[in-house]
Amino acid sequence: WTLLMSTFFKKEKMTSNKGVGVFLALLGGIMIRLADQGEDSGKGTLYGDAMAFVSAICYGIYSTLIVSFFPEDSEVSMPLVFGYLGLFGLISTFPLLFVNRVPFSGLTLHTLSIISLNAVFDSVIADMLWARSVVLTTPTVASVGLALTIPLAFVTDFIFNDLVPNKLEVLGALLVVIGFGAVSLKRNINDFLSRWWVTSA
């Protein structure tokens, strides 16, 4: 979705590199999903897939808008942008605490520390670095780069939980890595293949 939207709004050019890279990353994700299909109960799968589909569309719009409003890295301060986003989110959602009557009585210091650390590293620093990568590269490169969390998750699961991925999952993760490499290449794949063919011949 990010590639289609950013190309449609002329924020980046469609190239064979990006087309092949996105296809490989998508294929890798599908293979991993098929490998995990037998591990879940199947309850709410259709609803979850629909939410993921809508989320992907919103994500494509979001990343394209970032490039539209901030075409140059020197023109924007990402900490300031996310500071305003955080302030807007605080003001707009603060009344929900009273409407839903969120219970804080069982909130311990340990739980509050974990929530705070997750907010800083996952919701602030990670998103801020991602937004800057969108401006410095392209929305497509940054989007496919997020898919690298899949092979990294396999590595951390193996180190900390002794979970070994199956062959289909390993192949899917490998395709994701290759896809990211393809969208990141500056040289066109067609030029590379044509030169290789001429050299081999």
mmCIF file of N, CA and C in Angstrom, residues 147-157:
data_model
loop_
_atom_site.group_PDB
_atom_site.id
_atom_site.type_symbol
_atom_site.label_atom_id
_atom_site.label_comp_id
_atom_site.label_asym_id
_atom_site.label_seq_id
_atom_site.Cartn_x
_atom_site.Cartn_y
_atom_site.Cartn_z
ATOM 1 N N ALA A 147 9.588 -4.696 8.241
ATOM 2 C CA ALA A 147 9.386 -6.148 8.167
ATOM 3 C C ALA A 147 10.600 -6.916 8.666
ATOM 4 N N LEU A 148 11.738 -6.234 8.830
ATOM 5 C CA LEU A 148 12.926 -6.908 9.373
ATOM 6 C C LEU A 148 12.724 -7.314 10.825
ATOM 7 N N THR A 149 11.663 -6.818 11.455
ATOM 8 C CA THR A 149 11.353 -7.283 12.814
ATOM 9 C C THR A 149 11.025 -8.777 12.822
ATOM 10 N N ILE A 150 10.615 -9.321 11.680
ATOM 11 C CA ILE A 150 10.280 -10.749 11.612
ATOM 12 C C ILE A 150 11.508 -11.621 11.812
ATOM 13 N N PRO A 151 12.579 -11.478 10.992
ATOM 14 C CA PRO A 151 13.768 -12.308 11.252
ATOM 15 C C PRO A 151 14.429 -11.978 12.589
ATOM 16 N N LEU A 152 14.375 -10.714 13.016
ATOM 17 C CA LEU A 152 14.948 -10.359 14.316
ATOM 18 C C LEU A 152 14.171 -11.014 15.453
ATOM 19 N N ALA A 153 12.853 -11.141 15.286
ATOM 20 C CA ALA A 153 12.042 -11.817 16.301
ATOM 21 C C ALA A 153 12.412 -13.293 16.403
ATOM 22 N N PHE A 154 12.708 -13.919 15.261
ATOM 23 C CA PHE A 154 13.140 -15.314 15.283
ATOM 24 C C PHE A 154 14.457 -15.466 16.044
ATOM 25 N N VAL A 155 15.363 -14.520 15.827
ATOM 26 C CA VAL A 155 16.667 -14.578 16.502
ATOM 27 C C VAL A 155 16.499 -14.427 18.008
ATOM 28 N N THR A 156 15.709 -13.443 18.431
ATOM 29 C CA THR A 156 15.509 -13.232 19.873
ATOM 30 C C THR A 156 14.756 -14.395 20.513
ATOM 31 N N ASP A 157 13.784 -14.967 19.784
ATOM 32 C CA ASP A 157 13.077 -16.138 20.312
ATOM 33 C C ASP A 157 14.029 -17.313 20.493
#
